[in-house]
PDB file of C-alpha atoms in Angstrom:
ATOM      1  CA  UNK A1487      63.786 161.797  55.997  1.00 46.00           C
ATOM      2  CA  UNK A1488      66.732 160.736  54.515  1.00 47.00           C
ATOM      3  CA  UNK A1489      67.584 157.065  53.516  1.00 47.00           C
ATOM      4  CA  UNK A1490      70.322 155.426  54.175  1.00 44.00           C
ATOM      5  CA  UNK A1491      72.391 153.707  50.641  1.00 45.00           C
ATOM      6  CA  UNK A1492      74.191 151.298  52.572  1.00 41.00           C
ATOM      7  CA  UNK A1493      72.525 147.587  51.189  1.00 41.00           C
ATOM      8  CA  UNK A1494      72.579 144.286  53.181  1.00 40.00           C
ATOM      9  CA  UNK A1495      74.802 142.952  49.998  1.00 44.00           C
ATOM     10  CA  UNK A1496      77.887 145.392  51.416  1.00 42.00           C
ATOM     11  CA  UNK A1497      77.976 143.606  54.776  1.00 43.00           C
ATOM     12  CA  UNK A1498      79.877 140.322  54.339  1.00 45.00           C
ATOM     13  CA  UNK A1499      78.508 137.056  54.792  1.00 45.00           C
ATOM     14  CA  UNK A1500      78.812 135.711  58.375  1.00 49.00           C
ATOM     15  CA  UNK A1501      78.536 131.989  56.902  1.00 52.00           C
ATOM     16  CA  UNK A1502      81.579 131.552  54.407  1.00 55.00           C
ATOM     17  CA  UNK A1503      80.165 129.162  50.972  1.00 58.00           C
ATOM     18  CA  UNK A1504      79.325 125.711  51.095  1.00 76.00           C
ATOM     19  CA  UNK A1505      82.104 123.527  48.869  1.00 87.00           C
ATOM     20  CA  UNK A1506      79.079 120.802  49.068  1.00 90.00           C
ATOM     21  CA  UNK A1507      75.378 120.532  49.015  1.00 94.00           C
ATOM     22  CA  UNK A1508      74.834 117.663  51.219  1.00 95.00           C
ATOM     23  CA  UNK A1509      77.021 115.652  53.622  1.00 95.00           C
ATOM     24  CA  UNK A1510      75.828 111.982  53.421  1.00 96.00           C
ATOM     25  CA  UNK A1511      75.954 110.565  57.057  1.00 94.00           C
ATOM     26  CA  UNK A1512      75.986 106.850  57.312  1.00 95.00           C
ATOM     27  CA  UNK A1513      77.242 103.311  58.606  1.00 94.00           C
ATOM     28  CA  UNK A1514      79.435 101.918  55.723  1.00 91.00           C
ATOM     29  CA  UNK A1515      78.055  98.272  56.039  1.00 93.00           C
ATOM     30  CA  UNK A1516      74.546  98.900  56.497  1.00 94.00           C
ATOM     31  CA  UNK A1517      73.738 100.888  53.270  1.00 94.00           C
ATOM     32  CA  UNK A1518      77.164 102.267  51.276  1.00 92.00           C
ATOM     33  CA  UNK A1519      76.305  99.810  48.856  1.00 93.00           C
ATOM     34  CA  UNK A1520      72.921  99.967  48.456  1.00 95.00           C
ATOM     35  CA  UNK A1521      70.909 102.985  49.934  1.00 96.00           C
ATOM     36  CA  UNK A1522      73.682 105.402  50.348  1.00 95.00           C
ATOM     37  CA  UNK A1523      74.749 104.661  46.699  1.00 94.00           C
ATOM     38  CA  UNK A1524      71.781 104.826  45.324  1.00 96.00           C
ATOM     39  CA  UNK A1525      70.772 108.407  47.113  1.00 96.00           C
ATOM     40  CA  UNK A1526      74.199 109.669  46.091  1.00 94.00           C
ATOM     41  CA  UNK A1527      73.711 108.903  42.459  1.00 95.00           C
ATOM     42  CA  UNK A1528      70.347 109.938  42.311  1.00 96.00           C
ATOM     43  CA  UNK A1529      71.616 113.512  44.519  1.00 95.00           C
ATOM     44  CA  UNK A1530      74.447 113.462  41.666  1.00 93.00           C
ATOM     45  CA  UNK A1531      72.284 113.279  38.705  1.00 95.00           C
ATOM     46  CA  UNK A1532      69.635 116.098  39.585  1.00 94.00           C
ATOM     47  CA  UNK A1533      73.125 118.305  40.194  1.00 94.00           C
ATOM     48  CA  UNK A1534      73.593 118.384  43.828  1.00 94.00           C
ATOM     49  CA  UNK A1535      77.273 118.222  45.200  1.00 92.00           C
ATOM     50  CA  UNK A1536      76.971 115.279  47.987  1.00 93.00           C
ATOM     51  CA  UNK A1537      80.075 114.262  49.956  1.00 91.00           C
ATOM     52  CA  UNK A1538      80.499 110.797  50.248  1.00 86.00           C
ATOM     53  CA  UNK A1539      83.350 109.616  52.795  1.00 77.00           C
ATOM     54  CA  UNK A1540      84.894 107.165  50.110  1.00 60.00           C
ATOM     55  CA  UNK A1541      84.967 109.346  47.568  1.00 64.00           C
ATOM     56  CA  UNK A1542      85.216 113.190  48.677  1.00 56.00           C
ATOM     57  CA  UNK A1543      88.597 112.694  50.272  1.00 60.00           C
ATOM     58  CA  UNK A1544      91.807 113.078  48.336  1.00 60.00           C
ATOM     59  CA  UNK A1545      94.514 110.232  48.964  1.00 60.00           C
ATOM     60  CA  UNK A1546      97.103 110.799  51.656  1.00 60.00           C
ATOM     61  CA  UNK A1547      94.677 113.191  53.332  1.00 65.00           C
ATOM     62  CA  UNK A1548      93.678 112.588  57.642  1.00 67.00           C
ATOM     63  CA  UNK A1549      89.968 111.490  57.726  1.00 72.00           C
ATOM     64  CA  UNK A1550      89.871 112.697  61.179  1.00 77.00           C
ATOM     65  CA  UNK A1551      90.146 115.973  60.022  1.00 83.00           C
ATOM     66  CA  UNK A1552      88.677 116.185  56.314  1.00 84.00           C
ATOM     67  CA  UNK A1553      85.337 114.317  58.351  1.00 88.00           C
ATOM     68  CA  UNK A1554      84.691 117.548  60.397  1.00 91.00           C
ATOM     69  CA  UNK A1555      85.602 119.712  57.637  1.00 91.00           C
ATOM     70  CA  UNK A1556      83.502 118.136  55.156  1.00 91.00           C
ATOM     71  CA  UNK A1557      80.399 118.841  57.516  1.00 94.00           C
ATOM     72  CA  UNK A1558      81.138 122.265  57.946  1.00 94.00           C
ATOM     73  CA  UNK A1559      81.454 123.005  54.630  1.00 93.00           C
ATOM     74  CA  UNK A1560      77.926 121.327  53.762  1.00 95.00           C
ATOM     75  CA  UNK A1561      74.888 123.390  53.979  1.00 94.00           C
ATOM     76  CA  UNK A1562      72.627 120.130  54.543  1.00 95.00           C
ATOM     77  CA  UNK A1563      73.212 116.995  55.908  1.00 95.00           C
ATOM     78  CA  UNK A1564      71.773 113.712  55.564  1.00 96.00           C
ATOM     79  CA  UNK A1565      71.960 111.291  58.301  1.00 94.00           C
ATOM     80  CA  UNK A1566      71.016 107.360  57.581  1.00 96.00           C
ATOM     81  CA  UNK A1567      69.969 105.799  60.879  1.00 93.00           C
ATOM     82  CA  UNK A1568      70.596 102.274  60.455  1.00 95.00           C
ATOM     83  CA  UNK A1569      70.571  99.543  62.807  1.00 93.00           C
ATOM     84  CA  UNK A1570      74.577  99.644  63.175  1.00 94.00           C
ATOM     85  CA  UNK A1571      74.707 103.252  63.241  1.00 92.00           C
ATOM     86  CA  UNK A1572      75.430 104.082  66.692  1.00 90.00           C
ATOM     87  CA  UNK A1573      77.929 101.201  66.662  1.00 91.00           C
ATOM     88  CA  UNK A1574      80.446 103.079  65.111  1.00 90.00           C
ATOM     89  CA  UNK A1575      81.726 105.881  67.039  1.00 87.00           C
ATOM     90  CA  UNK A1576      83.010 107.518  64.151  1.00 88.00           C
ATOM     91  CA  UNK A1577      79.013 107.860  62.841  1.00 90.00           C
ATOM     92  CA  UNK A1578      78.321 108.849  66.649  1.00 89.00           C
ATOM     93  CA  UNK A1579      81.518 111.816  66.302  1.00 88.00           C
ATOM     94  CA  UNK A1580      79.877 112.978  62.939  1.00 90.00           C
ATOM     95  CA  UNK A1581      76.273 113.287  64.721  1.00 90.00           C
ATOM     96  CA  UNK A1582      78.076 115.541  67.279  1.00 88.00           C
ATOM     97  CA  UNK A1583      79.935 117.676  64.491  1.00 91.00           C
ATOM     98  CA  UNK A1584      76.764 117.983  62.154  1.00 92.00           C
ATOM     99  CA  UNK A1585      74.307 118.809  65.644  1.00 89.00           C
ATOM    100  CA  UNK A1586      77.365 121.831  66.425  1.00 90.00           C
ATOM    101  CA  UNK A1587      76.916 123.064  62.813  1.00 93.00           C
ATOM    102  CA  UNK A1588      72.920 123.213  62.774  1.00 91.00           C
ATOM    103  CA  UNK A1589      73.519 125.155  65.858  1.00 89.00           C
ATOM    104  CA  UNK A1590      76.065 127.684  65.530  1.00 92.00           C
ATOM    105  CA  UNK A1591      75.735 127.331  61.535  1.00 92.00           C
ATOM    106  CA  UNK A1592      72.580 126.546  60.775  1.00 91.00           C
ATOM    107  CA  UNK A1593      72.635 123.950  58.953  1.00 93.00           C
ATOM    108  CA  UNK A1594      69.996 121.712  57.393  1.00 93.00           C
ATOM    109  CA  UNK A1595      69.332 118.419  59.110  1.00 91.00           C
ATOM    110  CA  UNK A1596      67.527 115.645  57.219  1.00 93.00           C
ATOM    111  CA  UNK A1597      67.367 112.077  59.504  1.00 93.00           C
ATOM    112  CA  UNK A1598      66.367 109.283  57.144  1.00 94.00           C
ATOM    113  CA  UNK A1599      65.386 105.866  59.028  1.00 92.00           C
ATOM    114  CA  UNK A1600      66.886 102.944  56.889  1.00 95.00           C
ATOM    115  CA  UNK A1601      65.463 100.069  58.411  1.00 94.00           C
ATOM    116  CA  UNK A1602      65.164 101.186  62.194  1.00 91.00           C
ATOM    117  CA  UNK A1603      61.806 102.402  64.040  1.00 91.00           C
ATOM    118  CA  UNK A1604      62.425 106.521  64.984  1.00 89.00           C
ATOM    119  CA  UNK A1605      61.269 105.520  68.158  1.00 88.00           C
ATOM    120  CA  UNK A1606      64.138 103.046  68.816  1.00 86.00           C
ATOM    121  CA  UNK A1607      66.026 105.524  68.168  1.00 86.00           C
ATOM    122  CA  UNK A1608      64.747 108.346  69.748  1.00 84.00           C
ATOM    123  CA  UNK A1609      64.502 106.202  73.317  1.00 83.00           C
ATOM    124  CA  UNK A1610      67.527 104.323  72.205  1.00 82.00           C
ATOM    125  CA  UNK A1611      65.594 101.006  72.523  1.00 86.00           C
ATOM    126  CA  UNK A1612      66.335  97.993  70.247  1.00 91.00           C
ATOM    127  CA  UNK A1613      69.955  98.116  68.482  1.00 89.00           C
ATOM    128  CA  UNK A1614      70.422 101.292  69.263  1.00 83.00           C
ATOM    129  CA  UNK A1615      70.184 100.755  72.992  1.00 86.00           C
ATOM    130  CA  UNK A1616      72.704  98.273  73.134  1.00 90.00           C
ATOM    131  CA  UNK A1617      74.873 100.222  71.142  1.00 88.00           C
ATOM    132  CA  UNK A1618      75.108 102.857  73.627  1.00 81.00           C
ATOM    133  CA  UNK A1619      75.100 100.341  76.771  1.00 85.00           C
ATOM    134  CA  UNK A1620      77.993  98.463  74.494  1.00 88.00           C
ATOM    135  CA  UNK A1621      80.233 102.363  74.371  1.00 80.00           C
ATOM    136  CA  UNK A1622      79.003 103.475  77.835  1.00 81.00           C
ATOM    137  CA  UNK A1623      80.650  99.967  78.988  1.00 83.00           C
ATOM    138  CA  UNK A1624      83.641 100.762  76.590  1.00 83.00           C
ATOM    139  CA  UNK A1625      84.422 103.827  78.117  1.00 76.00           C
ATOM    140  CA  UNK A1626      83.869 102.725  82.041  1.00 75.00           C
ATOM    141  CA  UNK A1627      86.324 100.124  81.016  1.00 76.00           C
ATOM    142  CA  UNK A1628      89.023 102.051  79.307  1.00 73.00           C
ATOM    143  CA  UNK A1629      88.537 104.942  82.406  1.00 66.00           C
ATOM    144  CA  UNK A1630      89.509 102.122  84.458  1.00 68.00           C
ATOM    145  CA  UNK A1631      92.451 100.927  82.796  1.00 66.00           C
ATOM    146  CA  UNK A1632      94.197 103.391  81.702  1.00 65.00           C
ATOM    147  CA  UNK A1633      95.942 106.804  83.154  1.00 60.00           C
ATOM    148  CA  UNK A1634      93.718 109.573  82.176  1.00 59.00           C
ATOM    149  CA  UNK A1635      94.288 113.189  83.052  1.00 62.00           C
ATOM    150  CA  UNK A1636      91.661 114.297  84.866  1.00 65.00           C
ATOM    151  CA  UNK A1637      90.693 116.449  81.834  1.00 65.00           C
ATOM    152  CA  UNK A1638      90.597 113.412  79.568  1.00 61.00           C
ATOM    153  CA  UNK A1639      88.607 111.547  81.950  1.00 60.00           C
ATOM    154  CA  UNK A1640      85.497 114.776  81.881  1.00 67.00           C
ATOM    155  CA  UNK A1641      86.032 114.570  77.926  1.00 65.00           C
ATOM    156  CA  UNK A1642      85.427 110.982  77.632  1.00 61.00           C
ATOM    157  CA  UNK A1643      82.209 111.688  80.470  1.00 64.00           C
ATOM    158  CA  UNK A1644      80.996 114.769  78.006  1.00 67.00           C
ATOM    159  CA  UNK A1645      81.545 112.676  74.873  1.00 66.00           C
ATOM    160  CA  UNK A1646      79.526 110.053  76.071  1.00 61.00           C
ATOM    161  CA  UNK A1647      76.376 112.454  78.408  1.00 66.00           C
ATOM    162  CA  UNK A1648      76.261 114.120  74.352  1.00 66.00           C
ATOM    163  CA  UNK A1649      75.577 110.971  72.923  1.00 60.00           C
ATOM    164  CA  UNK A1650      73.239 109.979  74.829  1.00 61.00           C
ATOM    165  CA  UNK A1651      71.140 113.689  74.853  1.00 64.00           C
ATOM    166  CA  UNK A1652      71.061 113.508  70.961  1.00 56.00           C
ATOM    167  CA  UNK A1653      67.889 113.701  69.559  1.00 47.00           C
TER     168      UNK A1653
END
């Protein structure tokens, strides 16, 4: 029987290369200065490429978009649960994005809890319950006063039913 000389190396890669090791995922004032620095430094020093929001985006560029990008083109990410985490819903937007790419992309997820109890978080008890009673609130109130499309209205609804599922 004959063998075939085609090798797994001539098929391209379906997963295009990583620009960054890790993408650091964390709530500015709970641990940029001290936890967040200190794991960056430390990621820095044994030679792994980490992108830090403050310092992995080039002036003049939309952190809206470079955010998203920056995950995708991370083969791990790192995600600091601290108590003010899920108060920003910029931190709750990069969940999303990094949960999409250890789907479709696999990509590495690595929770660290900084200060919170996993359970808290995982039943979204303690400050992590009221920060998602404090956005489902938010967006009740700005459904009510303000014209949404129809569409925007089930995108604010999906946004919020995905927070809520993430575990």
């Amino acid at each position: 029987m004959k063998r075939s000389s085609l090798s797994f190396s001539s098929f391209p890669s379906p997963i295009p290369p990583k620009n960054f090791n890790v993408f650091l995922s964390f709530r500015g004032e709970d641990t940029r200065n001290n936890f967040t620095g200190f794991l960056n430094d430390a990621l820095q020093q044994k030679g792994i490429r980490a992108f830090l929001d403050d310092r992995g985006i080039d002036r003049g560029k939309c952190v809206a978009e470079e955010l998203p990008k920056a995950i995708e083109e991370s083969s791990h990410s790192i995600i600091i649960l601290s108590t003010n985490y899920a108060n920003s819903t910029w931190c709750l937007n990069e969940l999303l994005k990094i949960l999409d790419c250890k789907k479709t992309m696999e990509q590495i997820l690595i929770p660290i809890f900084y200060h919170v109890d996993p359970t808290h978080v995982r039943n979204k008890m303690g400050a992590f319950g009221e920060a998602f009673a404090k956005h489902k609130q938010e967006f009740r109130e700005k459904k009510e006063k303000t014209l949404l499309t129809q569409r925007e209205r089930e995108d604010m609804d999906n946004v919020m039913k995905r927070w809520m599922a993430f575990e």
